[in-house]
Each structure stands twice: as C-alpha cells, then as structure tokens.
Short mmCIF file of C-alpha atoms in Angstrom, two decimals:
data_model
loop_
_atom_site.label_atom_id
_atom_site.label_comp_id
_atom_site.label_asym_id
_atom_site.label_seq_id
_atom_site.Cartn_x
_atom_site.Cartn_y
_atom_site.Cartn_z
CA UNK A 1 64.47 89.19 133.77
CA UNK A 2 64.47 89.25 137.55
CA UNK A 3 66.53 92.10 138.99
CA UNK A 4 69.43 90.97 141.20
CA UNK A 5 68.83 91.30 144.92
CA UNK A 6 70.81 94.04 146.63
CA UNK A 7 73.42 92.81 149.07
CA UNK A 8 73.50 95.24 152.02
CA UNK A 9 75.98 94.59 154.81
CA UNK A 10 76.75 96.77 157.85
CA UNK A 11 80.11 97.45 159.45
CA UNK A 12 80.73 98.88 162.91
CA UNK A 13 83.28 101.69 163.13
CA UNK A 14 84.26 102.13 166.76
CA UNK A 15 84.70 105.67 168.07
CA UNK A 16 86.79 106.92 170.97
CA UNK A 17 85.02 110.00 172.43
CA UNK A 18 86.19 112.02 175.40
CA UNK A 19 83.84 113.03 178.22
CA UNK A 20 82.75 116.25 176.48
CA UNK A 21 82.01 114.43 173.21
CA UNK A 22 80.01 111.78 175.03
CA UNK A 23 77.82 114.52 176.48
CA UNK A 24 77.42 116.07 173.00
CA UNK A 25 76.43 112.72 171.50
CA UNK A 26 73.92 112.16 174.29
CA UNK A 27 72.32 115.58 173.66
CA UNK A 28 72.22 114.93 169.90
CA UNK A 29 70.47 111.56 170.27
CA UNK A 30 68.06 113.04 172.83
CA UNK A 31 66.94 115.99 170.64
CA UNK A 32 66.71 113.75 167.55
CA UNK A 33 64.37 111.36 169.35
CA UNK A 34 62.22 114.27 170.57
CA UNK A 35 61.90 115.45 166.96
CA UNK A 36 60.92 111.94 165.83
CA UNK A 37 58.20 111.74 168.50
CA UNK A 38 56.84 115.12 167.41
CA UNK A 39 56.81 114.11 163.73
CA UNK A 40 55.07 110.79 164.41
CA UNK A 41 52.04 112.70 165.72
CA UNK A 42 51.95 115.02 162.69
CA UNK A 43 52.29 112.23 160.14
CA UNK A 44 49.73 110.00 161.85
CA UNK A 45 47.19 112.85 161.95
CA UNK A 46 47.55 113.37 158.17
CA UNK A 47 48.13 109.74 157.14
CA UNK A 48 44.97 109.68 155.02
CA UNK A 49 46.66 112.16 152.64
CA UNK A 50 50.28 111.08 153.16
CA UNK A 51 49.86 107.30 153.07
CA UNK A 52 49.47 107.11 149.28
CA UNK A 53 52.61 109.16 148.53
CA UNK A 54 55.97 107.73 147.54
CA UNK A 55 59.04 108.22 149.71
CA UNK A 56 60.28 111.10 147.52
CA UNK A 57 56.90 112.84 147.69
CA UNK A 58 56.26 112.29 151.40
CA UNK A 59 59.22 114.27 152.79
CA UNK A 60 58.36 117.61 151.08
CA UNK A 61 54.67 117.06 151.89
CA UNK A 62 55.45 116.77 155.61
CA UNK A 63 57.80 119.77 155.45
CA UNK A 64 54.97 121.87 154.03
CA UNK A 65 53.05 121.16 157.24
CA UNK A 66 55.74 121.98 159.82
CA UNK A 67 58.78 123.73 158.29
CA UNK A 68 58.52 127.49 157.85
CA UNK A 69 60.51 129.24 155.09
CA UNK A 70 60.54 132.67 153.42
CA UNK A 71 58.39 131.37 150.56
CA UNK A 72 56.20 129.41 152.99
CA UNK A 73 55.51 131.69 156.00
CA UNK A 74 52.17 130.16 157.00
CA UNK A 75 52.27 126.53 158.09
CA UNK A 76 49.95 124.38 160.17
CA UNK A 77 52.47 123.36 162.85
CA UNK A 78 54.82 126.33 163.54
CA UNK A 79 55.76 124.89 166.94
CA UNK A 80 58.39 122.58 165.39
CA UNK A 81 60.72 125.39 164.31
CA UNK A 82 60.32 127.10 167.70
CA UNK A 83 60.98 123.95 169.69
CA UNK A 84 63.82 122.64 167.51
CA UNK A 85 65.65 125.85 166.66
CA UNK A 86 68.21 125.58 163.83
CA UNK A 87 67.48 121.85 163.47
CA UNK A 88 69.67 120.73 160.50
CA UNK A 89 67.69 120.01 157.34
CA UNK A 90 69.19 116.57 156.73
CA UNK A 91 68.58 115.49 160.32
CA UNK A 92 65.01 116.69 159.88
CA UNK A 93 64.53 114.65 156.68
CA UNK A 94 66.01 111.56 158.32
CA UNK A 95 63.58 112.01 161.23
CA UNK A 96 60.66 112.37 158.80
CA UNK A 97 61.63 109.13 157.05
CA UNK A 98 61.85 107.27 160.37
CA UNK A 99 58.53 108.67 161.67
CA UNK A 100 56.78 107.77 158.41
CA UNK A 101 58.07 104.22 158.71
CA UNK A 102 56.74 103.94 162.27
CA UNK A 103 53.29 105.19 161.26
CA UNK A 104 53.14 103.02 158.13
CA UNK A 105 54.07 99.91 160.13
CA UNK A 106 51.43 100.66 162.77
CA UNK A 107 48.67 101.30 160.22
CA UNK A 108 49.47 98.06 158.37
CA UNK A 109 49.49 95.98 161.57
CA UNK A 110 46.30 97.64 162.84
CA UNK A 111 44.47 96.95 159.56
CA UNK A 112 45.55 93.31 159.73
CA UNK A 113 44.31 93.10 163.31
CA UNK A 114 40.95 94.59 162.29
CA UNK A 115 40.62 92.12 159.42
CA UNK A 116 41.01 89.21 161.86
CA UNK A 117 44.63 88.23 161.07
CA UNK A 118 45.66 87.60 164.68
CA UNK A 119 47.81 85.08 166.48
CA UNK A 120 44.93 84.41 168.85
CA UNK A 121 41.30 85.52 169.00
CA UNK A 122 41.68 87.76 172.05
CA UNK A 123 44.92 89.41 170.88
CA UNK A 124 45.17 93.09 171.83
CA UNK A 125 45.39 95.67 169.05
CA UNK A 126 48.85 97.00 168.12
CA UNK A 127 49.93 100.34 169.55
CA UNK A 128 51.66 103.26 167.91
CA UNK A 129 55.04 103.65 169.59
CA UNK A 130 56.55 107.10 168.91
CA UNK A 131 59.45 106.44 171.31
CA UNK A 132 61.22 103.62 169.49
CA UNK A 133 64.80 104.32 170.57
CA UNK A 134 66.02 105.50 167.15
CA UNK A 135 69.46 106.89 166.32
CA UNK A 136 70.28 109.77 163.94
CA UNK A 137 71.19 108.96 160.34
CA UNK A 138 74.16 110.95 159.03
CA UNK A 139 74.31 112.35 155.48
CA UNK A 140 77.71 112.95 153.92
CA UNK A 141 78.83 116.56 153.85
CA UNK A 142 75.89 117.83 155.89
CA UNK A 143 76.04 115.65 159.01
CA UNK A 144 79.49 114.06 158.84
CA UNK A 145 82.83 114.51 157.05
CA UNK A 146 85.42 111.75 156.76
CA UNK A 147 89.11 112.61 157.12
CA UNK A 148 90.60 109.48 155.64
CA UNK A 149 89.58 106.53 157.77
CA UNK A 150 91.28 107.75 160.94
CA UNK A 151 88.97 110.63 161.95
CA UNK A 152 85.37 111.68 161.36
CA UNK A 153 83.75 115.07 161.89
CA UNK A 154 80.13 114.91 163.10
CA UNK A 155 77.57 117.69 163.53
CA UNK A 156 76.25 117.53 167.12
CA UNK A 157 73.96 119.52 169.42
CA UNK A 158 75.54 121.36 172.36
CA UNK A 159 72.28 122.35 174.04
CA UNK A 160 71.74 125.60 172.17
CA UNK A 161 73.39 125.29 168.77
CA UNK A 162 74.66 122.72 166.25
CA UNK A 163 78.45 122.47 166.07
CA UNK A 164 81.08 120.20 164.52
CA UNK A 165 83.27 117.88 166.57
CA UNK A 166 86.13 115.66 165.39
CA UNK A 167 86.49 112.17 166.84
CA UNK A 168 88.99 109.35 166.38
CA UNK A 169 87.98 106.12 164.60
CA UNK A 170 89.57 103.24 166.51
CA UNK A 171 88.09 100.14 164.83
CA UNK A 172 87.26 99.27 161.20
CA UNK A 173 86.28 96.25 159.13
CA UNK A 174 87.44 95.52 155.57
CA UNK A 175 84.40 96.37 153.45
CA UNK A 176 85.43 99.99 152.84
CA UNK A 177 88.58 98.76 151.05
CA UNK A 178 86.64 97.03 148.26
CA UNK A 179 86.29 99.39 145.32
CA UNK A 180 83.00 97.79 144.23
CA UNK A 181 81.32 98.41 147.61
CA UNK A 182 79.31 101.63 147.90
CA UNK A 183 79.16 103.26 151.32
CA UNK A 184 75.67 104.41 152.37
CA UNK A 185 74.58 106.85 155.08
CA UNK A 186 75.78 105.68 158.53
CA UNK A 187 73.96 106.02 161.84
CA UNK A 188 75.40 107.35 165.09
CA UNK A 189 74.86 104.67 167.76
CA UNK A 190 75.37 106.03 171.26
CA UNK A 191 74.15 104.78 174.63
CA UNK A 192 75.58 103.71 177.99
CA UNK A 193 77.32 100.70 176.45
CA UNK A 194 78.22 101.58 172.86
CA UNK A 195 79.61 104.44 170.82
CA UNK A 196 80.14 103.66 167.15
CA UNK A 197 79.03 104.37 163.60
CA UNK A 198 76.80 101.76 161.99
CA UNK A 199 77.96 101.95 158.36
CA UNK A 200 75.94 100.08 155.68
CA UNK A 201 77.51 99.09 152.36
CA UNK A 202 75.87 98.15 149.09
CA UNK A 203 78.09 95.21 148.15
CA UNK A 204 78.55 94.37 144.47
CA UNK A 205 80.65 91.19 144.33
CA UNK A 206 82.87 90.56 141.35
CA UNK A 207 81.78 87.93 138.86
CA UNK A 208 83.24 84.58 139.84
CA UNK A 209 84.75 81.90 137.63
CA UNK A 210 84.24 78.82 139.81
CA UNK A 211 85.68 75.36 139.41
CA UNK A 212 83.49 72.35 138.62
CA UNK A 213 82.80 71.39 142.23
CA UNK A 214 80.43 72.11 145.11
CA UNK A 215 80.87 72.31 148.88
CA UNK A 216 78.31 70.03 150.53
CA UNK A 217 77.40 70.49 154.20
CA UNK A 218 75.67 67.99 156.45
CA UNK A 219 74.45 69.62 159.68
CA UNK A 220 74.06 67.23 162.60
CA UNK A 221 73.88 67.01 166.37
CA UNK A 222 76.86 64.65 166.84
CA UNK A 223 79.08 66.76 164.58
CA UNK A 224 77.98 70.34 163.98
CA UNK A 225 79.01 70.45 160.32
CA UNK A 226 80.46 67.72 158.10
CA UNK A 227 81.83 69.18 154.87
CA UNK A 228 82.73 67.47 151.60
CA UNK A 229 83.94 69.13 148.40
CA UNK A 230 82.58 67.06 145.50
CA UNK A 231 83.57 67.49 141.85
CA UNK A 232 81.10 67.13 138.99
CA UNK A 233 82.53 63.72 138.08
CA UNK A 234 81.91 62.41 141.60
CA UNK A 235 85.45 62.80 142.93
CA UNK A 236 85.64 63.84 146.59
CA UNK A 237 88.37 66.49 146.69
CA UNK A 238 88.25 67.39 150.37
CA UNK A 239 86.40 66.52 153.56
CA UNK A 240 86.42 68.20 156.96
CA UNK A 241 84.58 68.22 160.29
CA UNK A 242 83.75 71.43 162.18
CA UNK A 243 82.58 71.00 165.75
CA UNK A 244 83.17 73.83 168.28
CA UNK A 245 82.69 71.50 171.25
CA UNK A 246 84.05 73.96 173.79
CA UNK A 247 81.37 76.55 173.02
CA UNK A 248 78.65 73.89 172.93
CA UNK A 249 79.71 72.62 176.36
CA UNK A 250 79.66 76.18 177.74
CA UNK A 251 76.11 76.64 176.49
CA UNK A 252 74.83 73.27 177.70
CA UNK A 253 76.38 73.77 181.13
CA UNK A 254 74.50 77.06 181.54
CA UNK A 255 71.23 75.57 180.31
CA UNK A 256 71.62 72.66 182.75
CA UNK A 257 71.96 75.16 185.60
CA UNK A 258 68.52 76.57 184.72
CA UNK A 259 66.76 73.29 185.52
CA UNK A 260 68.67 73.01 188.82
CA UNK A 261 67.70 76.54 189.84
CA UNK A 262 64.11 75.98 188.73
CA UNK A 263 63.76 72.85 190.88
CA UNK A 264 65.09 74.75 193.89
CA UNK A 265 62.75 77.68 193.22
CA UNK A 266 59.54 75.76 192.51
CA UNK A 267 59.88 72.81 194.84
CA UNK A 268 56.93 70.46 194.21
CA UNK A 269 54.04 71.98 192.29
CA UNK A 270 55.30 75.55 192.44
CA UNK A 271 55.62 78.14 189.69
CA UNK A 272 58.49 80.26 188.43
CA UNK A 273 58.08 83.95 187.72
CA UNK A 274 58.14 85.49 184.28
CA UNK A 275 61.68 86.24 183.12
CA UNK A 276 63.20 83.48 185.26
CA UNK A 277 66.91 83.06 184.36
CA UNK A 278 66.51 85.55 181.49
CA UNK A 279 70.16 86.61 181.67
CA UNK A 280 71.27 82.99 181.38
CA UNK A 281 69.12 82.49 178.29
CA UNK A 282 70.49 85.70 176.76
CA UNK A 283 74.03 84.47 177.35
CA UNK A 284 73.20 81.13 175.72
CA UNK A 285 71.71 82.96 172.75
CA UNK A 286 74.95 84.89 172.30
CA UNK A 287 76.94 81.65 172.52
CA UNK A 288 74.68 80.18 169.82
CA UNK A 289 75.40 83.19 167.62
CA UNK A 290 79.12 82.68 168.20
CA UNK A 291 78.85 78.99 167.24
CA UNK A 292 76.94 79.91 164.09
CA UNK A 293 79.55 82.50 163.10
CA UNK A 294 82.46 80.11 163.69
CA UNK A 295 80.93 77.24 161.71
CA UNK A 296 79.67 79.42 158.83
CA UNK A 297 83.07 81.12 158.53
CA UNK A 298 84.76 77.72 158.29
CA UNK A 299 82.34 76.56 155.58
CA UNK A 300 82.86 79.70 153.48
CA UNK A 301 86.65 79.48 153.82
CA UNK A 302 86.60 75.91 152.47
CA UNK A 303 84.34 76.94 149.57
CA UNK A 304 86.72 79.81 148.76
CA UNK A 305 89.81 77.61 148.97
CA UNK A 306 88.42 75.20 146.37
CA UNK A 307 86.60 77.95 144.38
CA UNK A 308 83.33 76.04 144.59
CA UNK A 309 80.40 76.74 142.33
CA UNK A 310 77.90 76.61 145.22
CA UNK A 311 77.43 75.58 148.83
CA UNK A 312 74.81 72.82 149.18
CA UNK A 313 72.61 72.30 152.26
CA UNK A 314 69.70 70.02 153.06
CA UNK A 315 66.31 71.74 153.07
CA UNK A 316 65.41 71.35 156.75
CA UNK A 317 62.82 74.12 156.95
CA UNK A 318 59.90 72.98 159.10
CA UNK A 319 61.67 69.78 160.15
CA UNK A 320 60.85 68.59 163.67
CA UNK A 321 62.61 65.79 165.57
CA UNK A 322 60.71 62.60 166.28
CA UNK A 323 63.24 60.93 168.56
CA UNK A 324 63.95 61.57 172.22
CA UNK A 325 61.64 61.47 175.20
CA UNK A 326 60.37 64.63 176.81
CA UNK A 327 63.02 66.31 178.98
CA UNK A 328 65.65 63.82 177.77
CA UNK A 329 69.24 64.71 176.81
CA UNK A 330 68.54 63.83 173.18
CA UNK A 331 65.58 66.20 173.09
CA UNK A 332 67.79 68.92 174.60
CA UNK A 333 70.42 68.33 171.89
CA UNK A 334 67.81 68.65 169.17
CA UNK A 335 66.63 71.87 170.80
CA UNK A 336 70.18 73.27 170.56
CA UNK A 337 70.63 72.23 166.92
CA UNK A 338 71.53 75.41 165.02
CA UNK A 339 70.62 74.20 161.54
CA UNK A 340 68.79 77.39 160.53
CA UNK A 341 71.27 79.83 162.07
CA UNK A 342 74.31 78.20 160.45
CA UNK A 343 72.61 78.04 157.07
CA UNK A 344 71.53 81.71 157.21
CA UNK A 345 74.94 82.96 158.36
CA UNK A 346 76.65 80.95 155.62
CA UNK A 347 74.32 82.32 152.94
CA UNK A 348 74.95 85.92 154.07
CA UNK A 349 78.72 85.47 153.92
CA UNK A 350 78.75 83.49 150.67
CA UNK A 351 76.31 85.79 148.82
CA UNK A 352 78.50 88.78 149.65
CA UNK A 353 81.37 87.01 147.86
CA UNK A 354 79.24 86.34 144.77
CA UNK A 355 78.44 82.69 145.46
CA UNK A 356 75.11 80.90 145.61
CA UNK A 357 73.54 78.51 148.08
CA UNK A 358 71.57 75.46 146.90
CA UNK A 359 69.11 73.44 148.97
CA UNK A 360 68.31 69.81 148.19
CA UNK A 361 65.80 67.28 149.46
CA UNK A 362 66.87 65.98 152.87
CA UNK A 363 65.19 62.56 152.59
CA UNK A 364 67.55 59.57 152.68
CA UNK A 365 70.80 61.54 152.45
CA UNK A 366 72.30 59.62 155.39
CA UNK A 367 70.21 56.46 154.98
CA UNK A 368 71.37 55.60 151.44
CA UNK A 369 74.94 54.40 150.96
CA UNK A 370 76.90 56.72 148.70
CA UNK A 371 78.27 53.75 146.69
CA UNK A 372 74.75 52.64 145.69
CA UNK A 373 74.79 49.40 147.66
CA UNK A 374 71.49 50.18 149.45
CA UNK A 375 70.39 51.48 152.84
CA UNK A 376 72.85 51.68 155.70
CA UNK A 377 72.45 50.36 159.24
CA UNK A 378 73.34 52.63 162.15
CA UNK A 379 75.43 51.33 165.03
CA UNK A 380 73.29 51.22 168.19
CA UNK A 381 76.30 52.02 170.40
CA UNK A 382 77.73 54.72 168.13
CA UNK A 383 75.03 56.37 166.04
CA UNK A 384 77.61 58.36 164.05
CA UNK A 385 78.85 55.08 162.53
CA UNK A 386 77.02 53.42 159.61
CA UNK A 387 77.43 49.93 158.12
CA UNK A 388 76.82 49.50 154.38
CA UNK A 389 75.11 46.36 152.97
CA UNK A 390 78.54 45.40 151.61
CA UNK A 391 79.89 45.33 155.19
CA UNK A 392 81.84 48.56 154.85
CA UNK A 393 81.78 50.79 157.94
CA UNK A 394 81.72 54.53 157.34
CA UNK A 395 80.94 57.82 159.07
CA UNK A 396 77.20 58.42 158.68
CA UNK A 397 77.50 62.22 158.50
CA UNK A 398 80.22 62.03 155.87
CA UNK A 399 78.09 59.60 153.84
CA UNK A 400 75.26 62.14 154.03
CA UNK A 401 77.57 64.96 152.90
CA UNK A 402 78.61 62.95 149.83
CA UNK A 403 74.97 62.39 148.83
CA UNK A 404 74.09 66.05 149.49
CA UNK A 405 76.90 67.11 147.16
CA UNK A 406 75.69 64.74 144.43
CA UNK A 407 72.13 66.08 144.66
CA UNK A 408 73.42 69.64 144.53
CA UNK A 409 75.44 68.97 141.38
CA UNK A 410 72.45 67.34 139.69
CA UNK A 411 70.26 70.27 140.66
CA UNK A 412 72.75 72.77 139.28
CA UNK A 413 73.00 70.77 136.06
CA UNK A 414 69.17 70.76 135.83
CA UNK A 415 69.19 66.99 135.38
CA UNK A 416 66.07 66.64 137.53
CA UNK A 417 63.91 68.70 135.16
CA UNK A 418 60.48 67.19 134.65
CA UNK A 419 60.74 67.36 130.84
CA UNK A 420 63.50 64.73 130.89
CA UNK A 421 61.38 62.25 132.87
CA UNK A 422 58.51 60.16 131.65
CA UNK A 423 55.10 61.21 132.91
CA UNK A 424 54.40 57.62 133.96
CA UNK A 425 55.75 56.40 137.27
CA UNK A 426 58.41 53.72 136.77
CA UNK A 427 58.59 52.65 140.41
CA UNK A 428 62.21 53.78 140.70
CA UNK A 429 63.59 56.07 143.36
CA UNK A 430 63.02 59.74 142.50
CA UNK A 431 66.02 61.56 141.08
CA UNK A 432 66.04 63.90 144.09
CA UNK A 433 67.17 60.86 146.13
CA UNK A 434 70.37 60.56 144.10
CA UNK A 435 73.63 59.30 145.63
CA UNK A 436 77.27 59.97 144.90
CA UNK A 437 77.50 56.88 142.71
CA UNK A 438 75.06 58.49 140.24
CA UNK A 439 77.80 60.95 139.32
CA UNK A 440 80.21 58.11 138.61
CA UNK A 441 77.90 56.46 136.09
CA UNK A 442 75.61 58.97 134.40
CA UNK A 443 73.90 56.05 132.68
CA UNK A 444 72.58 54.81 136.03
CA UNK A 445 68.88 53.90 136.20
CA UNK A 446 68.39 56.73 138.70
CA UNK A 447 69.08 59.23 135.93
CA UNK A 448 66.93 57.50 133.35
#
C-alpha cells in the first residue's frame, strides 16, 4: 500500500525586536553562514566517503573530522573549534545538514552535466555555491524556548559568546491551534526587510465524511473561475463566478506600460538592456500570486460549505493557445491566464483540509451542451455566451463547469474503467467526454 504523502505547511511568526536584538540577530546569521561556508569545503573534500552515508550517519562522520572532544583530541580540521568558539552543538548539526545538501545538489547537477543532460550544448558547468544565503534552524530546548505563543527565547551570538534573548511574537497564523498538527524546527529569518520565524508544520488532517457531490471549476480568460457544485445524481446545487477584475486590471495596466517604455527606449531597430522593467515584472508577479490566492481561497470555501467529496479541474498541463495574433490583446490575455497557479494553490489548501483534487480530460467540456443536445455555437460578439442546438442560450463557462463536474463524478465512481468497456470500438464518444446529462440517465449510450 502506498504511504500517504506528508503535508508540510509553513507559517510565519512575526517578531518585534529592538535595536539591540536586531544587532544580535544579524551577528547570529553572519556567524552561522560563515560556519556553513567552512563546512561546505570540508564535506566536498571528503564527499567520496561521505556521499554514500545516510543523513543519520553523515552528521557524526563530519563531526569526527572537525569537532574536537575529550575522547577525540586529534582531528583533521582543528581550525573550526578555534574559529567558531563555543559554537552550539545543534547549530553546528543544522549547518552540517545544510552544507551536505549544498554539496549533494552540486555533485548531482555536475554529474548530469558531464553525462550530457544539458539545456543547450554549450551550457556552462554548474558551480558549487558555499554562500547560499541560509538562515539558522532552531531546535527546541537548545536553540529556542517558547513561552506560550506570546514570547520566544532564542540563543544568539553577541560577538564573543552565545546568550539567550527574549522577543515578542506579534503575528501568528492558525495552524498551531490544531491538535493534529505537529510543529517542526523553525528557522530564524532576518535581513534588512524581514524579521520572523519560519515555522513548518506536519499537518495531519482529520478524516472527512463528505457529501455525495463535487465542486467543479472551469478556469477561463473571460471569467477567472466558474464554479458549480454537482451532486452524484446530476443536480446542480450551487454555482458561482469568481473574477478579481480589479487586480487583473492593475496587472494589465502595468504590463501595458512596459511596451510604451520599451518603444520610447528602443526607437526603431534599437535594443533594450537586460533587466529592463524588472521591477514592474516583479510587481506583476506578486499581483498574479495575489489573484491565485484569492481565487483558490474562494474555491476551497465553496467546497467546504457544501462538504464536497473532491474539487475537479480540467487537465490543462502542456496546453498552449492557438488563437490570437502575435502581440494582440487576446494573446496577452492568454499569457496572463493563471490556470496552473490557481490549480496548485487550490490543491495545497484543499489537501491540508483532507480533501482530494481530481483532473479530467479537457476536450469538449465547453463545446458539448450539458443537456446532451449536441455541440454549442459561440456568439461571435460575446464569446462567453453559447447557443445550444435546441436554441437555448447559456453561459459557456458554466456549461463547461457542469460537464467537468459530471466527468469528475464518473472518474471517482470508476465508471470509466477499461474492464467495463468492450475492446472493440463502437464509434461512440469516449466516456471521458461525458456531459451532465449522463448523470441524469445512467442508462445513456455514453455509459454503455
């Protein structure tokens, strides 16, 4: 039986240090990074012996090379204890684990480069980067002590010795309140912009008892997400549209300014420098993340409200748009379509709550009428509107959401298993192209 995948989620606990504590945190991060750089050189020099060891075996093996004790007076690298006097043991072991990860990653990438697995033929070889901007991991009792959830005591470096300092926690999330969540070792994140604890949790969601329905999501460019809650008997319980138009307009306005600035910079036949408008693109990327978080949160809230068995998406991996001329507005809208981001954010949120995400075949979800009357015809003036062969006019995205929900229910019920279908082709539409009407009449020829 396949072991369940661990659900690890990270919370940010904001800290409120004074000027003296900020200096202490800066010194702590600085000396920890120096230790990591030193250990990367040691581990890389002995990787032929250390590379085959497990994580539990590697840490004591490295300590035998550089950490002097009463029982181990003679070591190969005595400079470490002299340079990093009274370096705490748990900080040292965290630095060893980080340095080993850096070396292992470099060796793997370098071997792949030597074997010819490169993005291009003249690709440069990877480089070992000992200065990776790491932050110290804190072990409970040895590196930090929690006093409720209002204060935390952290062991820091004052330039000559390691001391304890108590700091106020000013911002928390909700994951620490769940009894089933296990708190793991946090990291102290400190730089010119941030000062917080990055606290990972091993989330173990409670076993759900869902209702007989699914939440189907149709992701589009006219409407960001069209949602329909479909019961197993084909009844549509709820439908909703989520479209954060204000954020989308903010992003598109900034992207439009890039082309204006580029035309003024280049003129006719000129070139723009590398990193042109990089801050604008970074801002647009953060707006995209905000859109993805807003839409995914709305989808999960609907699934929770109706206690859905699963959230169903179209499988759009590798899909590329065919419509739209180069540099046209339609092509720009396709470029800003956040289908993958919304799906990934939704899966992360829903998995943490114990739910599952189902993907179905995307072909003909919006083209087939949900009532089984045939293929729909899109309105040339309003592409979001579809006309059924019966003359009925309906929202095309909502029609697609209905069909996505039907395909998700059939997939969950394992009705599309190959053992139930004849090996000979009957010329009928494949069961993966099912519509909502197939749930109304299970004796339909599509389910034969």
